[in-house]
Amino acid sequence: MKAEEILATYCTGSMFILERQDVVVGILQDNGVRKKDAEKAYSIFKQNHPFGYSGDDVPPVDIDMFFRAGMRYLDAADDLVSFKKAYWTLFVAAVRGHPEALFRLGMLMGGEYEGCPFTEVRSAAKFFRKADEKGHPDAKLHLALLIADGFRPDTAEEAMSLMEAEVSAADAGEDADTLLDAIAGLRGGDAAPALEKLVSLSEKGVSEASVILDAVYREGYRTEKDPGLADRYWRSVSF
């Protein structure tokens, strides 16, 4: 099987398929793999790939090495091939739970690296979520900021958590205090007064409240589902 066909098998999403075997071999050689035979070099890559092989014959992966190499590629990236190198090298570390690699992939897919020819908000959100689960201190805030680029939280709990991160990072004054009180009330107290506070803030133009109300009515979180009302609140979001 040709290297291009193998890559197509193991890569998810056509925009990330590395079309040329020498790109993969270059990644390996830059990371200390000294194989003159391209097929042998690619075989090592395949064994280390997260969707590749496993077993006693698979060599251990130096996750930090892949992360450091990925960052070198990312710092110097200026075209499609170099950004792909950065993506896939970081991905090997990220899929094995490296928090900073997950975070950097979120930034990459979220459009925070100038000149990157591919971005996708949903993928960025996925990486930031995983980074947050691994304890990365900045992941939740960056996930919240993706809402400006069209990311729509799946659940009310996620929306509240992200909006807490958003307002905690900004000097929002009285509105922030009211929003945080409303979130606390919605989670554990009387939902009706909390919803009234959120509606009042939304009408005032506080987008964080609108994001929460959208998820609340889509999910039916402590109130009845109302998809039409949810969409109305989502359309009013403006960061």
mmCIF file of C-alpha atoms in Angstrom:
data_model
loop_
_atom_site.group_PDB
_atom_site.id
_atom_site.type_symbol
_atom_site.label_atom_id
_atom_site.label_comp_id
_atom_site.label_asym_id
_atom_site.label_seq_id
_atom_site.Cartn_x
_atom_site.Cartn_y
_atom_site.Cartn_z
ATOM 1 C CA MET A 1 0.000 0.000 0.000
ATOM 2 C CA LYS A 2 1.290 3.459 -0.882
ATOM 3 C CA ALA A 3 2.104 5.882 1.911
ATOM 4 C CA GLU A 4 -0.637 8.247 0.725
ATOM 5 C CA GLU A 5 -3.229 5.475 1.016
ATOM 6 C CA ILE A 6 -2.024 4.519 4.488
ATOM 7 C CA LEU A 7 -2.197 8.145 5.614
ATOM 8 C CA ALA A 8 -5.715 8.480 4.255
ATOM 9 C CA THR A 9 -6.676 5.419 6.294
ATOM 10 C CA TYR A 10 -5.314 6.772 9.546
ATOM 11 C CA CYS A 11 -6.146 10.480 9.258
ATOM 12 C CA THR A 12 -9.626 11.746 10.088
ATOM 13 C CA GLY A 13 -10.749 14.742 8.048
ATOM 14 C CA SER A 14 -9.448 15.248 4.529
ATOM 15 C CA MET A 15 -7.955 18.664 5.291
ATOM 16 C CA PHE A 16 -5.369 16.977 7.527
ATOM 17 C CA ILE A 17 -4.297 14.166 5.251
ATOM 18 C CA LEU A 18 -0.555 14.427 4.726
ATOM 19 C CA GLU A 19 -0.217 13.794 1.027
ATOM 20 C CA ARG A 20 3.510 13.081 0.868
ATOM 21 C CA GLN A 21 5.453 10.394 2.637
ATOM 22 C CA ASP A 22 8.581 12.571 2.809
ATOM 23 C CA VAL A 23 6.674 14.976 5.090
ATOM 24 C CA VAL A 24 6.139 12.147 7.579
ATOM 25 C CA VAL A 25 9.719 10.960 7.248
ATOM 26 C CA GLY A 26 10.908 14.532 7.800
ATOM 27 C CA ILE A 27 8.922 14.729 11.031
ATOM 28 C CA LEU A 28 10.475 11.489 12.228
ATOM 29 C CA GLN A 29 14.019 12.471 11.286
ATOM 30 C CA ASP A 30 13.683 15.823 13.029
ATOM 31 C CA ASN A 31 12.633 13.912 16.144
ATOM 32 C CA GLY A 32 15.698 11.693 16.175
ATOM 33 C CA VAL A 33 14.594 8.843 13.916
ATOM 34 C CA ARG A 34 17.576 8.150 11.677
ATOM 35 C CA LYS A 35 16.268 5.858 8.998
ATOM 36 C CA LYS A 36 17.483 6.166 5.449
ATOM 37 C CA ASP A 37 14.752 3.798 4.306
ATOM 38 C CA ALA A 38 11.535 5.832 4.062
ATOM 39 C CA GLU A 39 9.293 2.799 4.448
ATOM 40 C CA LYS A 40 10.985 1.809 7.714
ATOM 41 C CA ALA A 41 10.700 5.369 8.982
ATOM 42 C CA TYR A 42 7.050 5.476 8.081
ATOM 43 C CA SER A 43 6.512 2.132 9.798
ATOM 44 C CA ILE A 44 7.713 3.684 13.064
ATOM 45 C CA PHE A 45 5.332 6.598 12.565
ATOM 46 C CA LYS A 46 2.465 4.181 11.954
ATOM 47 C CA GLN A 47 3.221 2.263 15.144
ATOM 48 C CA ASN A 48 3.228 5.471 17.174
ATOM 49 C CA HIS A 49 0.144 6.941 15.536
ATOM 50 C CA PRO A 50 -2.874 7.119 17.885
ATOM 51 C CA PHE A 51 -5.040 5.285 15.355
ATOM 52 C CA GLY A 52 -2.269 2.852 14.542
ATOM 53 C CA TYR A 53 -1.017 -0.334 16.061
ATOM 54 C CA SER A 54 -0.597 -1.468 19.644
ATOM 55 C CA GLY A 55 1.057 -4.381 21.361
ATOM 56 C CA ASP A 56 4.331 -5.517 22.865
ATOM 57 C CA ASP A 57 6.192 -4.830 19.636
ATOM 58 C CA VAL A 58 5.248 -1.135 19.625
ATOM 59 C CA PRO A 59 8.062 1.102 20.844
ATOM 60 C CA PRO A 60 7.174 3.491 23.691
ATOM 61 C CA VAL A 61 6.356 7.062 22.721
ATOM 62 C CA ASP A 62 8.275 9.961 24.220
ATOM 63 C CA ILE A 63 5.279 12.286 24.597
ATOM 64 C CA ASP A 64 7.320 15.292 25.666
ATOM 65 C CA MET A 65 9.572 14.846 22.645
ATOM 66 C CA PHE A 66 6.599 14.974 20.305
ATOM 67 C CA PHE A 67 5.238 18.033 22.121
ATOM 68 C CA ARG A 68 8.558 19.898 21.924
ATOM 69 C CA ALA A 69 8.950 19.002 18.260
ATOM 70 C CA GLY A 70 5.401 20.081 17.528
ATOM 71 C CA MET A 71 6.017 23.450 19.162
ATOM 72 C CA ARG A 72 9.157 23.939 17.062
ATOM 73 C CA TYR A 73 7.116 23.274 13.946
ATOM 74 C CA LEU A 74 4.331 25.541 15.156
ATOM 75 C CA ASP A 75 6.655 28.434 15.967
ATOM 76 C CA ALA A 76 8.126 28.288 12.456
ATOM 77 C CA ALA A 77 4.965 27.374 10.529
ATOM 78 C CA ASP A 78 4.164 29.578 7.547
ATOM 79 C CA ASP A 79 2.441 27.356 4.980
ATOM 80 C CA LEU A 80 0.019 24.439 4.730
ATOM 81 C CA VAL A 81 2.618 21.677 4.954
ATOM 82 C CA SER A 82 4.406 23.182 7.965
ATOM 83 C CA PHE A 83 1.131 23.724 9.833
ATOM 84 C CA LYS A 84 0.188 20.111 9.089
ATOM 85 C CA LYS A 85 3.534 18.969 10.484
ATOM 86 C CA ALA A 86 2.850 20.958 13.656
ATOM 87 C CA TYR A 87 -0.699 19.602 13.916
ATOM 88 C CA TRP A 88 0.150 15.933 13.596
ATOM 89 C CA THR A 89 3.269 16.048 15.753
ATOM 90 C CA LEU A 90 1.341 17.755 18.556
ATOM 91 C CA PHE A 91 -1.562 15.366 17.972
ATOM 92 C CA VAL A 92 0.568 12.339 18.859
ATOM 93 C CA ALA A 93 1.203 13.905 22.292
ATOM 94 C CA ALA A 94 -2.315 15.300 22.656
ATOM 95 C CA VAL A 95 -4.112 12.028 22.040
ATOM 96 C CA ARG A 96 -2.043 10.540 24.853
ATOM 97 C CA GLY A 97 -3.251 13.216 27.258
ATOM 98 C CA HIS A 98 -0.554 15.913 27.142
ATOM 99 C CA PRO A 99 -2.449 19.001 28.481
ATOM 100 C CA GLU A 100 -0.344 21.650 26.756
ATOM 101 C CA ALA A 101 -0.439 19.800 23.439
ATOM 102 C CA LEU A 102 -4.238 19.657 23.663
ATOM 103 C CA PHE A 103 -4.345 23.363 24.487
ATOM 104 C CA ARG A 104 -2.047 24.322 21.604
ATOM 105 C CA LEU A 105 -4.150 22.314 19.148
ATOM 106 C CA GLY A 106 -7.197 24.180 20.427
ATOM 107 C CA MET A 107 -5.442 27.467 19.748
ATOM 108 C CA LEU A 108 -4.346 26.254 16.315
ATOM 109 C CA MET A 109 -7.818 25.117 15.283
ATOM 110 C CA GLY A 110 -9.376 28.201 16.868
ATOM 111 C CA GLY A 111 -7.483 30.531 14.542
ATOM 112 C CA GLU A 112 -5.117 31.952 17.138
ATOM 113 C CA TYR A 113 -2.021 31.308 15.030
ATOM 114 C CA GLU A 114 -1.683 33.852 12.245
ATOM 115 C CA GLY A 115 -1.396 32.359 8.789
ATOM 116 C CA CYS A 116 -2.877 28.953 9.616
ATOM 117 C CA PRO A 117 -4.738 27.866 6.457
ATOM 118 C CA PHE A 118 -7.227 25.649 8.304
ATOM 119 C CA THR A 119 -9.411 26.383 11.327
ATOM 120 C CA GLU A 120 -12.510 24.722 12.733
ATOM 121 C CA VAL A 121 -14.319 25.977 15.818
ATOM 122 C CA ARG A 122 -15.850 22.627 16.787
ATOM 123 C CA SER A 123 -12.445 20.919 16.676
ATOM 124 C CA ALA A 124 -10.918 23.747 18.709
ATOM 125 C CA ALA A 125 -13.676 23.309 21.299
ATOM 126 C CA LYS A 126 -12.973 19.575 21.471
ATOM 127 C CA PHE A 127 -9.286 20.140 22.176
ATOM 128 C CA PHE A 128 -9.951 22.868 24.754
ATOM 129 C CA ARG A 129 -12.473 20.605 26.501
ATOM 130 C CA LYS A 130 -9.915 17.803 26.721
ATOM 131 C CA ALA A 131 -7.236 20.217 27.930
ATOM 132 C CA ASP A 132 -9.611 21.475 30.627
ATOM 133 C CA GLU A 133 -10.316 17.879 31.707
ATOM 134 C CA LYS A 134 -6.545 17.415 32.064
ATOM 135 C CA GLY A 135 -6.329 20.487 34.271
ATOM 136 C CA HIS A 136 -4.954 23.109 31.894
ATOM 137 C CA PRO A 137 -5.538 26.462 33.645
ATOM 138 C CA ASP A 138 -6.389 28.499 30.533
ATOM 139 C CA ALA A 139 -8.451 26.018 28.521
ATOM 140 C CA LYS A 140 -11.878 26.933 29.879
ATOM 141 C CA LEU A 141 -11.432 30.646 29.189
ATOM 142 C CA HIS A 142 -10.287 30.006 25.617
ATOM 143 C CA LEU A 143 -13.250 27.697 25.138
ATOM 144 C CA ALA A 144 -15.547 30.478 26.311
ATOM 145 C CA LEU A 145 -13.941 32.929 23.892
ATOM 146 C CA LEU A 146 -14.717 30.589 20.975
ATOM 147 C CA ILE A 147 -18.367 31.559 21.310
ATOM 148 C CA ALA A 148 -17.500 34.748 19.448
ATOM 149 C CA ASP A 149 -16.542 32.510 16.511
ATOM 150 C CA GLY A 150 -19.735 30.480 16.592
ATOM 151 C CA PHE A 151 -19.186 27.781 19.209
ATOM 152 C CA ARG A 152 -22.518 26.924 20.859
ATOM 153 C CA PRO A 153 -22.312 25.112 24.224
ATOM 154 C CA ASP A 154 -24.069 21.758 24.250
ATOM 155 C CA THR A 155 -25.558 21.948 27.740
ATOM 156 C CA ALA A 156 -26.675 24.585 30.228
ATOM 157 C CA GLU A 157 -24.061 23.421 32.715
ATOM 158 C CA GLU A 158 -21.336 23.863 30.128
ATOM 159 C CA ALA A 159 -22.673 27.302 29.195
ATOM 160 C CA MET A 160 -22.743 28.417 32.828
ATOM 161 C CA SER A 161 -19.258 27.102 33.469
ATOM 162 C CA LEU A 162 -17.846 28.841 30.401
ATOM 163 C CA MET A 163 -19.559 32.117 31.150
ATOM 164 C CA GLU A 164 -18.190 32.017 34.686
ATOM 165 C CA ALA A 165 -14.724 31.751 33.144
ATOM 166 C CA GLU A 166 -15.535 34.603 30.762
ATOM 167 C CA VAL A 167 -16.733 37.094 33.386
ATOM 168 C CA SER A 168 -14.036 36.098 35.878
ATOM 169 C CA ALA A 169 -11.398 37.133 33.335
ATOM 170 C CA ALA A 170 -12.960 40.540 32.656
ATOM 171 C CA ASP A 171 -13.743 43.620 34.713
ATOM 172 C CA ALA A 172 -17.501 43.334 34.255
ATOM 173 C CA GLY A 173 -18.490 45.079 37.487
ATOM 174 C CA GLU A 174 -22.051 44.820 38.768
ATOM 175 C CA ASP A 175 -23.264 42.822 35.788
ATOM 176 C CA ALA A 176 -20.722 40.101 36.566
ATOM 177 C CA ASP A 177 -21.895 39.839 40.171
ATOM 178 C CA THR A 178 -25.525 39.617 39.080
ATOM 179 C CA LEU A 179 -24.681 36.989 36.481
ATOM 180 C CA LEU A 180 -22.757 34.861 38.972
ATOM 181 C CA ASP A 181 -25.633 35.123 41.463
ATOM 182 C CA ALA A 182 -28.076 34.043 38.770
ATOM 183 C CA ILE A 183 -25.902 31.053 37.864
ATOM 184 C CA ALA A 184 -25.697 29.983 41.514
ATOM 185 C CA GLY A 185 -29.463 30.309 41.866
ATOM 186 C CA LEU A 186 -30.125 28.374 38.694
ATOM 187 C CA ARG A 187 -27.881 25.541 39.802
ATOM 188 C CA GLY A 188 -29.068 25.078 43.325
ATOM 189 C CA GLY A 189 -31.758 27.505 44.423
ATOM 190 C CA ASP A 190 -35.071 28.804 43.113
ATOM 191 C CA ALA A 191 -34.863 28.745 39.323
ATOM 192 C CA ALA A 192 -37.550 31.373 38.658
ATOM 193 C CA PRO A 193 -35.722 34.386 40.197
ATOM 194 C CA ALA A 194 -32.476 33.228 38.594
ATOM 195 C CA LEU A 195 -34.102 33.103 35.165
ATOM 196 C CA GLU A 196 -35.576 36.564 35.720
ATOM 197 C CA LYS A 197 -32.105 37.917 36.443
ATOM 198 C CA LEU A 198 -30.714 36.292 33.320
ATOM 199 C CA VAL A 199 -33.534 37.640 31.157
ATOM 200 C CA SER A 200 -32.980 41.129 32.563
ATOM 201 C CA LEU A 201 -29.250 40.921 31.839
ATOM 202 C CA SER A 202 -29.887 39.609 28.328
ATOM 203 C CA GLU A 203 -32.253 42.488 27.578
ATOM 204 C CA LYS A 204 -29.538 44.811 28.869
ATOM 205 C CA GLY A 205 -27.165 43.393 26.265
ATOM 206 C CA VAL A 206 -25.101 41.066 28.463
ATOM 207 C CA SER A 207 -24.267 38.301 26.005
ATOM 208 C CA GLU A 208 -23.097 35.899 28.703
ATOM 209 C CA ALA A 209 -26.673 35.776 29.976
ATOM 210 C CA SER A 210 -27.997 35.126 26.470
ATOM 211 C CA VAL A 211 -25.576 32.239 25.982
ATOM 212 C CA ILE A 212 -26.856 30.622 29.186
ATOM 213 C CA LEU A 213 -30.525 31.208 28.339
ATOM 214 C CA ASP A 214 -30.024 29.665 24.915
ATOM 215 C CA ALA A 215 -28.680 26.459 26.455
ATOM 216 C CA VAL A 216 -31.256 26.481 29.267
ATOM 217 C CA TYR A 217 -34.215 26.550 26.877
ATOM 218 C CA ARG A 218 -32.681 24.157 24.363
ATOM 219 C CA GLU A 219 -32.026 21.604 27.080
ATOM 220 C CA GLY A 220 -35.014 22.307 29.293
ATOM 221 C CA TYR A 221 -32.701 22.894 32.236
ATOM 222 C CA ARG A 222 -34.898 23.608 35.278
ATOM 223 C CA THR A 223 -37.597 24.922 32.954
ATOM 224 C CA GLU A 224 -39.581 23.741 29.930
ATOM 225 C CA LYS A 225 -37.856 23.282 26.593
ATOM 226 C CA ASP A 226 -38.446 26.081 24.112
ATOM 227 C CA PRO A 227 -36.210 25.768 21.008
ATOM 228 C CA GLY A 228 -37.664 28.910 19.448
ATOM 229 C CA LEU A 229 -36.873 30.984 22.509
ATOM 230 C CA ALA A 230 -33.428 29.407 22.686
ATOM 231 C CA ASP A 231 -32.693 30.453 19.100
ATOM 232 C CA ARG A 232 -33.865 33.977 19.837
ATOM 233 C CA TYR A 233 -31.418 34.294 22.710
ATOM 234 C CA TRP A 234 -28.591 32.783 20.642
ATOM 235 C CA ARG A 235 -29.176 35.322 17.869
ATOM 236 C CA SER A 236 -28.791 38.106 20.421
ATOM 237 C CA VAL A 237 -25.290 36.962 21.434
ATOM 238 C CA SER A 238 -22.669 39.497 20.431
ATOM 239 C CA PHE A 239 -19.164 39.521 21.882
#
